[in-house]
C-alpha cells in the first residue's frame, strides 16, 4: 500500500507549486496525480510570490486622469476633471460625487475669482474628505483625516484660507503638506497652500518659490498671481510685484486687493502720481477705508501738497488719532509745512509714549531731535538711534543719525568709529560717505579722506557733491594750487549755491584778512543762508573782539539752527561780553 501525504495550503495572496527535481520522479508525480494519490514532500515545496496587489483607494474606479486633475487643483484642472466625469446626475457614483465636491471646494475657497461650472452634490454620507472641508469652513484643522491619499493630506490645510484666528496647527499642516508635495510636487493646490502657510508665519523668502510654482502652473488664476505679487512686495521686489498686480487689473480692473497693491508698489517706487490714482480708485470702492484716507494724505505730503494732506489728516483723526501712521505723518506735516517744531516734538512724544519700541517712530523722533538739536522725551538723537541699534545693529538710518549726533557734539573719536562701521555697509547713500570724509578730516585722518574722495572724483568728476568734497579735501590737505585751479575753472558757470561754496572754500586759500573777508561776503551774496560762511565771519570778528559784529553773524546762524544748544551757549557768552 502506497503511503499517503497530507498537504496544507496557506492562502496569503501567493500560490504554491510543487516540483520533484528528476525525470522519473516527474513521471511518477504525473502518474500519481492522475490517480489522485500523490502529494509532494513538504521539504520540496517552493513559494513563488505574485506581483504585489495594487492597493485600492477611495477613488479607485474613477478615471485616473480625473483624479489627477483634482489633485492638481488649479481651475483649469478642475474644469478638466468635471468634463471627464460629466454625465446625468443619477449615474454618478458616490466616490465621484465626493471627488467633484472636493473640486468644488477648491474653487469656492481658494479660487473665488473663478466661475464654477458645476454645483455640489447634497446628502453625501460621512467621509474624511467632506469632513475636512466642513471643518476648514468652521476654522478648524481636521486631524482625523489620516494620510490615506493625497487629498486627505491637503484638505485640512484649507483652514489657512478660511480663518486666521488659530496658529496651533501649523506644525501638523507643514508635515502633511510636505508629504503631499513629495507625492505630487507639481500640484498647484499643494504648492499654493504651502506658500500660504509660510506667509502666515512671515517667512516670505521661503514662501516665494511655492507661490511661483503655483503661478507658473496656473498664471491666469487671480489668486496665484496676487499671492506671488504680495510676497514679492513683502520682500521689497517692488517692480516685479507691481508688474504682477497690474496684470491682474488688466483682466479684472475692479479687483480691490490688486488696486491696493498697485498703490503700495507705485509709492515704494516713487511713482506718486500713479500711486494717488490707484488710491483714488480704492476709495471710490471703499470711501470709508481709513487706511487709504491716511495713505492719500501721505502721498500728498510727499508731493508737497500740505494743505490737502493736513485736511485729510484732520478727517482721519476723527476716527483714530492714536494711530502710529497718523502720528508719524502729522509730525512730518507739522515740521515741514507748519514749521512748528514744538508741535512736531509734542506729537512724536505722544507716539513714543504709545509705541515706545516702534522702529519707525524711534527713527522719526531721532531725526527730529537731530534736526532741531533738542531732546525728545529727554533723549538726544543719538540716544534714540541707539535704542534702534540695540535690536537692529545695521539699521542704516539709525547709524546715520548716531554719526551726525556725534558730529554735532564734536565727539570725533566716537563719530569716526560709528562712521567707519556705516561706510562698510553695501549700497549706503552717498551722503554717508561724504559725512565720513568730514569726520576723517576733523579726526586728523587726512590720508583716508584723500583716498576716498580722490577715488570718487576719478569716477564722477562732474557730480556737484563729489566736486565739493574733492575741493574741500584739497583745501584741508593743503593742495592749494589744485584747489585754486578747480575753483576758478568752475566758478563762473556755477549755480548760486555752488558759487557760495566756492567762495567759502577759496577764503581759506587767501593770504590776507581783507581777501578772506571779500570771499566770505561774496559767499553770502550768492547764498545768504550759508551757515559755514556766517559762522566763520562770527569767529573772525569774535577773535578781533568786535563782539557786536560777531553777534550779528552768530544770530543769523542761530536763526538757521534755533535749537542748537552749542550755538545758544555761544550767543549767551556774547550777551555777557556785550553787557559789560
Coordinates of C-alpha atoms in Angstrom, one line a residue:
X1 CA 0.0 0.0 0.0
X2 CA 1.4 3.4 -1.0
X3 CA 1.9 6.0 1.8
X4 CA -0.4 9.0 1.8
X5 CA 1.0 12.5 2.1
X6 CA -1.1 15.4 3.5
X7 CA -0.5 19.0 2.3
X8 CA -1.8 22.2 3.9
X9 CA -2.4 25.2 1.6
X10 CA -1.9 28.7 3.0
X11 CA -3.7 31.5 1.2
X12 CA -1.8 34.7 1.5
X13 CA -2.0 36.2 -2.0
X14 CA 0.6 33.6 -3.2
X15 CA 0.4 30.2 -4.9
X16 CA 2.5 27.1 -4.0
X17 CA 3.8 24.9 -6.8
X18 CA 5.4 21.5 -6.4
X19 CA 8.4 20.1 -8.2
X20 CA 10.2 16.7 -7.8
X21 CA 13.5 17.6 -9.5
X22 CA 14.2 14.3 -11.6
X23 CA 12.6 12.9 -14.6
X24 CA 11.5 9.6 -13.1
X25 CA 10.0 11.3 -10.2
X26 CA 8.3 13.7 -12.5
X27 CA 6.7 10.8 -14.4
X28 CA 5.7 9.2 -11.1
X29 CA 4.3 12.6 -10.0
X30 CA 2.2 12.8 -13.1
X31 CA 1.0 9.2 -12.7
X32 CA 0.2 9.7 -9.0
X33 CA -1.6 13.0 -9.9
X34 CA -3.8 11.1 -12.3
X35 CA -4.6 8.6 -9.6
X36 CA -5.3 11.3 -7.0
X37 CA -3.0 9.6 -4.5
X38 CA 0.3 11.6 -4.7
X39 CA 1.4 14.8 -3.0
X40 CA 4.9 16.4 -3.0
X41 CA 7.2 16.2 0.0
X42 CA 6.8 19.3 2.2
X43 CA 10.5 20.0 2.1
X44 CA 10.4 20.2 -1.7
X45 CA 7.7 22.9 -1.8
X46 CA 8.8 26.3 -3.4
X47 CA 6.8 29.5 -2.9
X48 CA 6.7 32.0 -5.8
X49 CA 5.4 35.4 -4.8
X50 CA 3.0 37.1 -7.2
X51 CA 3.3 40.8 -8.1
X52 CA 2.1 42.9 -5.2
X53 CA -1.5 43.6 -5.3
X54 CA -2.2 47.3 -6.2
X55 CA -3.7 49.0 -3.1
X56 CA -7.1 50.3 -3.7
X57 CA -8.1 53.7 -2.5
X58 CA -11.3 55.6 -2.1
X59 CA -11.3 56.9 -5.7
X60 CA -10.5 53.6 -7.4
X61 CA -12.7 53.1 -10.4
X62 CA -12.7 56.7 -11.3
X63 CA -10.6 57.6 -14.4
X64 CA -7.1 58.3 -13.2
X65 CA -6.9 61.4 -15.3
X66 CA -9.9 62.9 -13.4
X67 CA -8.4 62.1 -10.0
X68 CA -5.0 63.6 -11.0
X69 CA -6.7 66.7 -12.3
X70 CA -8.5 67.3 -9.0
X71 CA -5.3 66.7 -7.1
X72 CA -3.6 69.3 -9.2
X73 CA -6.3 71.6 -8.0
X74 CA -5.9 74.5 -10.5
X75 CA -9.1 76.0 -12.0
X76 CA -8.1 74.6 -15.4
X77 CA -7.5 71.1 -14.0
X78 CA -10.8 71.1 -12.0
X79 CA -12.7 72.0 -15.2
X80 CA -10.9 69.2 -17.0
X81 CA -11.9 66.7 -14.2
X82 CA -15.6 67.8 -14.5
X83 CA -15.5 67.5 -18.2
X84 CA -14.2 63.9 -17.9
X85 CA -16.8 62.9 -15.3
X86 CA -19.7 64.9 -16.6
X87 CA -23.0 62.8 -17.0
X88 CA -26.5 62.7 -15.9
X89 CA -26.8 63.2 -12.1
X90 CA -28.3 59.7 -11.4
X91 CA -25.3 58.0 -12.9
X92 CA -22.7 59.4 -10.6
X93 CA -21.1 57.0 -8.1
X94 CA -20.7 58.0 -4.5
X95 CA -17.0 58.5 -4.8
X96 CA -17.3 60.5 -8.0
X97 CA -19.7 62.9 -6.1
X98 CA -17.2 63.2 -3.3
X99 CA -14.3 63.9 -5.7
X100 CA -16.3 66.6 -7.5
X101 CA -17.4 68.2 -4.2
X102 CA -13.8 68.4 -3.2
X103 CA -13.0 70.1 -6.6
X104 CA -15.9 72.5 -6.0
X105 CA -14.5 73.4 -2.5
X106 CA -11.1 74.2 -4.1
X107 CA -12.9 76.5 -6.5
X108 CA -15.0 78.3 -3.9
X109 CA -12.4 78.5 -1.1
X110 CA -9.2 79.1 -3.0
X111 CA -10.1 80.5 -6.4
X112 CA -13.0 82.7 -5.6
X113 CA -12.5 84.9 -8.6
X114 CA -13.1 82.0 -10.9
X115 CA -16.5 80.9 -12.2
X116 CA -17.7 77.4 -11.2
X117 CA -19.3 75.4 -13.9
X118 CA -21.0 72.8 -11.7
X119 CA -22.9 72.5 -8.4
X120 CA -22.1 70.4 -5.4
X121 CA -24.0 67.2 -4.5
X122 CA -26.2 67.1 -1.5
X123 CA -26.8 64.3 1.1
X124 CA -23.5 62.5 0.9
X125 CA -22.7 60.1 3.7
X126 CA -19.9 61.0 6.3
X127 CA -16.4 60.7 4.8
X128 CA -12.9 62.1 5.6
X129 CA -12.9 64.5 2.5
X130 CA -16.2 66.2 3.2
X131 CA -15.5 66.3 6.9
X132 CA -12.1 68.0 6.4
X133 CA -13.7 70.6 4.2
X134 CA -16.6 71.4 6.6
X135 CA -14.1 71.6 9.5
X136 CA -12.0 74.1 7.5
X137 CA -15.0 76.2 6.8
X138 CA -15.6 76.4 10.6
X139 CA -11.9 77.4 11.2
X140 CA -10.8 74.0 12.4
X141 CA -7.8 72.0 11.3
X142 CA -9.2 68.4 11.0
X143 CA -6.6 66.0 12.3
X144 CA -8.8 62.9 11.8
X145 CA -8.5 62.6 8.0
X146 CA -5.3 60.5 8.3
X147 CA -2.9 60.2 5.4
X148 CA -4.5 57.6 3.2
X149 CA -4.1 59.6 0.0
X150 CA -3.0 63.0 -1.4
X151 CA -6.3 64.7 -0.7
X152 CA -6.6 63.7 2.9
X153 CA -3.1 65.3 3.4
X154 CA -4.1 68.6 1.7
X155 CA -7.7 69.2 2.6
X156 CA -7.3 70.1 6.3
X157 CA -5.0 73.0 5.3
X158 CA -7.8 74.8 3.6
X159 CA -8.3 76.3 7.0
X160 CA -5.3 78.5 6.2
X161 CA -7.5 80.4 3.8
X162 CA -10.8 80.3 5.7
X163 CA -9.6 81.5 9.1
X164 CA -6.6 83.4 10.5
X165 CA -7.5 83.1 14.2
X166 CA -5.6 80.0 15.2
X167 CA -2.0 79.1 14.7
X168 CA -1.6 75.9 16.8
X169 CA -1.9 73.6 13.9
X170 CA 1.0 74.9 11.8
X171 CA 3.3 72.1 12.6
X172 CA 0.7 69.5 11.6
X173 CA -0.1 71.4 8.4
X174 CA 3.6 71.6 7.5
X175 CA 4.1 67.9 8.0
X176 CA 1.0 67.0 5.9
X177 CA 1.7 69.4 3.1
X178 CA 5.3 68.2 2.9
X179 CA 4.1 64.7 2.4
X180 CA 1.6 65.8 -0.2
X181 CA 4.3 67.6 -2.1
X182 CA 6.5 64.6 -2.1
X183 CA 3.6 62.6 -3.6
X184 CA 2.8 65.3 -6.1
X185 CA 5.3 68.1 -6.3
X186 CA 3.5 69.7 -9.3
X187 CA 0.2 70.2 -7.5
X188 CA -1.0 73.8 -7.7
X189 CA -3.2 73.5 -4.6
X190 CA -0.4 71.9 -2.5
X191 CA 2.2 74.5 -3.6
X192 CA -0.3 77.3 -3.0
X193 CA -1.3 76.1 0.5
X194 CA 2.4 75.6 1.4
X195 CA 3.1 79.2 0.3
X196 CA 0.1 80.4 2.4
X197 CA 1.4 78.5 5.5
X198 CA 4.8 80.1 5.2
X199 CA 3.4 83.5 4.5
X200 CA 1.2 83.2 7.6
X201 CA 4.5 82.8 9.6
X202 CA 6.0 85.8 7.8
X203 CA 8.5 83.6 6.1
X204 CA 8.2 85.3 2.7
X205 CA 11.5 84.3 1.4
X206 CA 10.7 80.6 1.6
X207 CA 7.1 81.1 0.6
X208 CA 8.1 82.7 -2.7
X209 CA 9.2 79.6 -4.6
X210 CA 5.9 77.8 -3.7
X211 CA 3.8 80.7 -4.9
X212 CA 5.9 81.0 -8.0
X213 CA 5.4 77.3 -8.8
X214 CA 1.6 77.7 -8.3
X215 CA 1.6 80.8 -10.6
X216 CA 3.8 79.2 -13.3
X217 CA 1.3 76.3 -13.5
X218 CA -1.8 78.5 -13.4
X219 CA -0.8 82.0 -14.4
X220 CA -4.3 83.1 -15.3
X221 CA -5.7 82.5 -11.8
X222 CA -6.1 85.7 -9.9
X223 CA -5.2 84.3 -6.5
X224 CA -1.9 82.6 -7.7
X225 CA -0.9 85.9 -9.3
X226 CA -1.9 88.0 -6.4
X227 CA -0.1 85.9 -3.7
X228 CA 3.1 85.9 -5.8
X229 CA 2.8 89.7 -6.2
X230 CA 2.1 90.2 -2.5
X231 CA 5.1 88.0 -1.5
X232 CA 7.4 90.0 -3.8
X233 CA 6.1 93.2 -2.2
X234 CA 6.9 91.9 1.3
X235 CA 10.4 91.1 0.0
X236 CA 10.7 94.6 -1.5
X237 CA 10.8 93.3 -5.0
X238 CA 8.6 96.2 -5.9
X239 CA 9.0 96.2 -9.7
X240 CA 8.1 92.6 -10.0
X241 CA 5.2 92.9 -7.6
X242 CA 3.9 96.0 -9.5
X243 CA 4.1 94.1 -12.8
X244 CA 2.1 91.2 -11.4
X245 CA -0.5 93.3 -9.7
X246 CA -1.1 95.4 -12.9
X247 CA -1.5 92.2 -14.9
X248 CA -4.5 91.3 -12.6
X249 CA -6.1 94.6 -13.2
X250 CA -5.9 94.1 -17.0
X251 CA -8.3 91.3 -16.6
X252 CA -10.2 92.5 -13.5
X253 CA -10.0 96.3 -13.2
X254 CA -12.1 96.3 -10.0
X255 CA -10.2 93.7 -8.0
X256 CA -9.6 95.7 -4.8
X257 CA -6.5 93.7 -3.4
X258 CA -4.6 94.3 -6.7
X259 CA -5.6 98.0 -6.7
X260 CA -4.3 98.4 -3.2
X261 CA -1.1 96.5 -4.0
X262 CA -0.5 98.7 -7.1
X263 CA -0.9 101.8 -4.9
X264 CA 1.7 100.5 -2.4
X265 CA 4.1 99.4 -5.1
X266 CA 3.9 102.7 -7.0
X267 CA 4.5 104.7 -3.8
X268 CA 7.5 102.5 -3.0
X269 CA 8.9 103.1 -6.5
X270 CA 8.4 106.8 -6.1
X271 CA 5.6 107.0 -8.7
X272 CA 3.5 109.3 -6.6
X273 CA 1.0 110.3 -9.3
X274 CA 0.3 106.7 -10.2
X275 CA 0.0 105.8 -6.6
X276 CA -2.5 108.5 -6.0
X277 CA -4.6 107.3 -8.9
X278 CA -4.8 103.8 -7.5
X279 CA -5.6 105.1 -4.0
X280 CA -8.4 107.2 -5.6
X281 CA -9.8 104.0 -7.3
X282 CA -9.7 102.2 -3.9
X283 CA -11.6 105.0 -2.2
X284 CA -14.2 105.0 -4.9
X285 CA -15.0 101.4 -3.9
X286 CA -14.3 101.8 -0.2
X287 CA -14.9 105.5 0.8
X288 CA -14.7 104.7 4.5
X289 CA -11.4 102.9 4.3
X290 CA -9.4 105.0 6.8
X291 CA -6.1 103.3 5.9
X292 CA -6.3 104.6 2.3
X293 CA -7.5 108.0 3.5
X294 CA -4.3 108.2 5.5
X295 CA -2.4 106.8 2.6
X296 CA -3.6 109.6 0.3
X297 CA -2.6 112.1 2.9
X298 CA 0.9 110.6 3.0
X299 CA 1.2 110.8 -0.8
X300 CA 0.1 114.4 -0.8
X301 CA 2.6 115.2 1.9
X302 CA 5.4 113.6 -0.2
X303 CA 4.3 115.7 -3.2
X304 CA 4.4 118.9 -1.0
X305 CA 0.7 119.4 -1.1
X306 CA 0.4 120.0 2.6
X307 CA -2.9 121.9 2.6
X308 CA -4.8 118.9 1.2
X309 CA -2.7 116.5 3.3
X310 CA -3.5 118.3 6.5
X311 CA -7.2 118.4 5.6
X312 CA -7.2 114.6 5.2
X313 CA -5.3 114.2 8.4
X314 CA -8.0 116.1 10.2
X315 CA -10.6 113.8 8.7
X316 CA -8.6 110.7 9.7
X317 CA -8.1 112.0 13.3
X318 CA -11.9 111.8 13.9
X319 CA -11.7 108.0 13.8
X320 CA -8.2 107.3 15.2
X321 CA -5.9 110.0 16.5
X322 CA -3.7 107.4 18.2
X323 CA -2.7 105.5 15.0
X324 CA 1.1 105.2 14.7
X325 CA 1.0 106.0 11.0
X326 CA -1.1 109.1 11.7
X327 CA 1.2 110.4 14.4
X328 CA 4.3 109.9 12.2
X329 CA 2.7 111.7 9.3
X330 CA 1.3 114.5 11.5
X331 CA 4.8 115.1 12.8
X332 CA 6.1 115.4 9.3
X333 CA 3.4 117.9 8.3
X334 CA 4.0 120.0 11.4
X335 CA 7.7 120.0 10.9
X336 CA 7.9 120.6 7.1
X337 CA 4.8 122.7 6.5
X338 CA 3.8 124.5 9.7
X339 CA 7.5 124.8 10.7
X340 CA 6.2 124.3 14.2
X341 CA 8.9 122.3 15.8
X342 CA 7.3 122.5 19.2
X343 CA 4.1 120.9 18.0
X344 CA 6.1 118.3 16.0
X345 CA 8.1 117.3 19.0
X346 CA 4.9 117.0 21.1
X347 CA 3.2 114.8 18.5
X348 CA 6.2 112.4 18.2
X349 CA 6.5 112.3 22.0
X350 CA 2.9 111.1 22.2
X351 CA 3.8 108.5 19.6
X352 CA 6.7 107.3 21.7
X353 CA 4.6 107.0 24.7
X354 CA 2.1 104.8 22.8
X355 CA 4.7 102.8 20.8
X356 CA 8.0 103.0 22.8
X357 CA 9.7 100.3 20.8
X358 CA 8.5 101.0 17.3
X359 CA 11.4 101.4 14.9
X360 CA 9.8 104.0 12.6
X361 CA 8.7 106.2 15.5
X362 CA 12.1 106.0 17.2
X363 CA 13.8 107.0 13.9
X364 CA 11.3 109.8 13.3
X365 CA 11.9 111.1 16.8
X366 CA 15.7 110.7 16.5
X367 CA 15.7 112.6 13.1
X368 CA 13.6 115.4 14.6
X369 CA 15.9 115.6 17.7
X370 CA 18.9 115.7 15.4
X371 CA 17.4 118.4 13.1
X372 CA 16.3 120.6 16.0
X373 CA 19.1 120.0 18.3
X374 CA 16.6 119.3 21.1
X375 CA 15.7 116.3 23.2
X376 CA 12.6 114.1 22.6
X377 CA 11.2 112.5 25.8
X378 CA 14.5 113.6 27.5
X379 CA 16.7 111.7 24.9
X380 CA 19.1 113.1 22.3
X381 CA 19.1 112.0 18.7
X382 CA 21.9 109.6 19.3
X383 CA 20.3 108.0 22.3
X384 CA 17.1 107.4 20.4
X385 CA 19.1 105.9 17.5
X386 CA 21.0 103.7 19.9
X387 CA 17.7 102.1 21.0
X388 CA 17.1 101.1 17.4
X389 CA 20.6 99.8 17.0
X390 CA 20.2 97.5 20.1
X391 CA 17.8 95.4 18.1
X392 CA 19.0 96.1 14.6
X393 CA 22.7 96.8 14.6
X394 CA 22.9 97.5 10.9
X395 CA 20.0 99.9 10.6
X396 CA 21.4 102.5 8.2
X397 CA 19.1 105.3 9.2
X398 CA 19.9 104.8 12.9
X399 CA 23.6 104.7 12.2
X400 CA 23.4 107.9 10.1
X401 CA 21.6 109.7 13.0
X402 CA 24.1 108.4 15.5
X403 CA 27.1 109.6 13.4
X404 CA 25.5 113.0 12.9
X405 CA 24.8 113.3 16.7
X406 CA 28.4 112.6 17.5
X407 CA 29.5 115.2 14.9
X408 CA 27.2 117.8 16.3
X409 CA 28.7 117.2 19.7
X410 CA 32.2 117.2 18.2
X411 CA 32.9 113.7 19.6
X412 CA 35.2 112.9 16.8
X413 CA 36.6 109.6 18.1
X414 CA 33.1 108.2 18.6
X415 CA 32.0 109.7 15.3
X416 CA 34.9 108.1 13.4
X417 CA 34.2 104.7 14.9
X418 CA 30.5 104.8 14.1
X419 CA 31.0 106.3 10.6
X420 CA 33.6 103.6 9.8
X421 CA 31.1 100.9 10.6
X422 CA 28.5 102.7 8.5
X423 CA 30.6 103.0 5.3
X424 CA 31.3 99.3 5.3
X425 CA 27.7 98.5 4.6
X426 CA 26.9 97.8 1.0
X427 CA 24.9 100.4 -1.1
X428 CA 24.7 103.1 1.6
X429 CA 23.6 106.6 0.5
X430 CA 26.4 108.8 -0.9
X431 CA 25.7 111.3 1.9
X432 CA 27.1 108.8 4.4
X433 CA 30.4 108.7 2.5
X434 CA 30.6 112.5 2.4
X435 CA 29.9 112.7 6.1
X436 CA 32.7 110.1 6.7
X437 CA 35.1 112.3 4.7
X438 CA 34.2 115.3 7.0
X439 CA 34.7 113.0 10.1
X440 CA 38.1 111.9 8.8
X441 CA 39.2 115.5 8.3
X442 CA 38.0 116.5 11.7
X443 CA 39.7 113.4 13.3
X444 CA 43.1 114.2 11.6
X445 CA 42.8 111.2 9.2
X446 CA 43.5 113.3 6.1
X447 CA 45.1 110.4 4.2
X448 CA 41.9 108.3 4.5
X449 CA 39.8 111.3 3.4
X450 CA 42.0 111.8 0.4
X451 CA 41.9 108.2 -0.6
X452 CA 38.1 108.1 -0.5
X453 CA 37.5 111.4 -2.3
X454 CA 40.1 111.0 -5.0
X455 CA 38.6 107.7 -5.9
X456 CA 35.1 109.2 -6.1
X457 CA 36.3 112.2 -8.1
X458 CA 38.1 109.9 -10.6
X459 CA 34.9 108.0 -11.3
X460 CA 32.5 111.0 -11.3
X461 CA 34.2 114.4 -11.6
X462 CA 31.1 116.2 -12.9
X463 CA 28.9 115.4 -9.8
X464 CA 28.5 118.5 -7.7
X465 CA 28.6 116.8 -4.4
X466 CA 31.7 114.9 -5.3
X467 CA 33.3 118.1 -6.6
X468 CA 32.5 119.9 -3.4
X469 CA 34.1 117.2 -1.2
X470 CA 37.1 116.9 -3.5
X471 CA 37.8 120.7 -3.3
X472 CA 37.2 120.6 0.5
X473 CA 39.8 117.8 0.9
X474 CA 42.2 119.6 -1.4
X475 CA 42.0 122.7 0.8
X476 CA 42.2 120.7 4.1
X477 CA 45.3 118.8 2.9
X478 CA 47.0 122.0 1.6
X479 CA 46.8 121.1 -2.0
X480 CA 46.3 124.8 -2.6
X481 CA 47.3 125.1 -6.3
X482 CA 45.0 122.3 -7.5
X483 CA 42.1 123.6 -5.3
X484 CA 42.5 127.1 -6.6
X485 CA 42.6 126.0 -10.2
X486 CA 39.5 123.9 -9.8
X487 CA 37.6 126.7 -8.1
X488 CA 38.5 129.2 -10.9
X489 CA 37.5 126.7 -13.6
X490 CA 34.1 126.1 -12.2
X491 CA 33.2 129.4 -10.5
X492 CA 31.8 131.4 -13.5
X493 CA 29.1 129.0 -14.6
X494 CA 28.1 127.7 -11.2
X495 CA 24.7 127.9 -9.6
X496 CA 24.3 130.3 -6.7
X497 CA 24.6 127.5 -4.1
X498 CA 27.9 126.3 -5.7
X499 CA 29.2 129.8 -6.0
X500 CA 28.6 130.3 -2.3
X501 CA 30.6 127.1 -1.6
X502 CA 33.4 128.0 -4.0
X503 CA 33.9 131.5 -2.4
X504 CA 33.8 130.0 1.1
X505 CA 36.5 127.4 0.3
X506 CA 38.6 130.0 -1.6
X507 CA 38.6 132.1 1.6
X508 CA 40.9 129.5 3.2
X509 CA 43.4 129.9 0.3
X510 CA 43.7 133.7 0.7
X511 CA 46.9 135.2 2.1
X512 CA 45.4 138.3 3.9
X513 CA 42.4 139.0 6.0
X514 CA 40.9 141.5 3.6
X515 CA 40.8 138.9 0.8
X516 CA 39.3 136.4 3.2
X517 CA 36.5 138.9 4.2
X518 CA 35.8 139.6 0.5
X519 CA 35.3 135.9 -0.3
X520 CA 33.1 135.3 2.7
X521 CA 30.9 138.2 1.8
X522 CA 30.7 137.0 -1.8
X523 CA 29.7 133.6 -0.4
X524 CA 26.8 135.2 1.5
X525 CA 25.8 137.3 -1.5
X526 CA 25.4 134.0 -3.5
X527 CA 23.6 132.3 -0.6
X528 CA 22.7 134.4 2.5
X529 CA 22.0 131.3 4.5
X530 CA 25.4 129.7 4.1
X531 CA 25.8 128.6 7.7
X532 CA 29.5 127.9 7.3
X533 CA 30.3 131.4 5.9
X534 CA 28.2 133.1 8.6
X535 CA 29.9 131.2 11.4
X536 CA 33.4 131.9 10.1
X537 CA 32.6 135.6 10.0
X538 CA 31.4 135.4 13.6
X539 CA 34.7 133.7 14.5
X540 CA 36.8 136.3 12.8
X541 CA 35.0 139.2 14.5
X542 CA 35.0 137.4 17.9
X543 CA 38.7 136.9 17.7
X544 CA 39.1 140.6 16.9
X545 CA 36.9 141.3 19.9
X546 CA 34.4 143.1 17.7
X547 CA 31.6 141.5 19.6
X548 CA 28.7 143.5 18.2
X549 CA 29.6 142.4 14.6
X550 CA 30.3 138.9 15.8
X551 CA 26.8 138.8 17.4
X552 CA 25.3 140.0 14.1
X553 CA 26.5 136.9 12.2
X554 CA 26.0 134.5 15.1
X555 CA 22.4 135.4 15.4
X556 CA 21.9 134.5 11.8
X557 CA 23.4 131.1 12.4
X558 CA 21.1 130.7 15.4
X559 CA 18.1 131.6 13.2
X560 CA 19.0 128.7 10.9
X561 CA 19.5 126.2 13.8
X562 CA 17.4 127.7 16.6
X563 CA 17.6 124.6 18.9
X564 CA 21.3 124.0 18.6
X565 CA 22.4 124.2 22.2
X566 CA 26.1 124.9 21.4
X567 CA 25.1 127.9 19.4
X568 CA 22.8 129.2 22.1
X569 CA 25.7 128.9 24.6
X570 CA 28.0 131.0 22.3
X571 CA 25.2 133.6 21.9
X572 CA 24.8 133.7 25.7
X573 CA 28.5 134.3 26.1
X574 CA 28.4 137.2 23.6
X575 CA 25.5 138.7 25.5
X576 CA 27.5 138.6 28.7
X577 CA 30.5 140.2 27.0
X578 CA 28.4 143.0 25.4
X579 CA 26.7 143.7 28.8
X580 CA 30.0 144.6 30.4

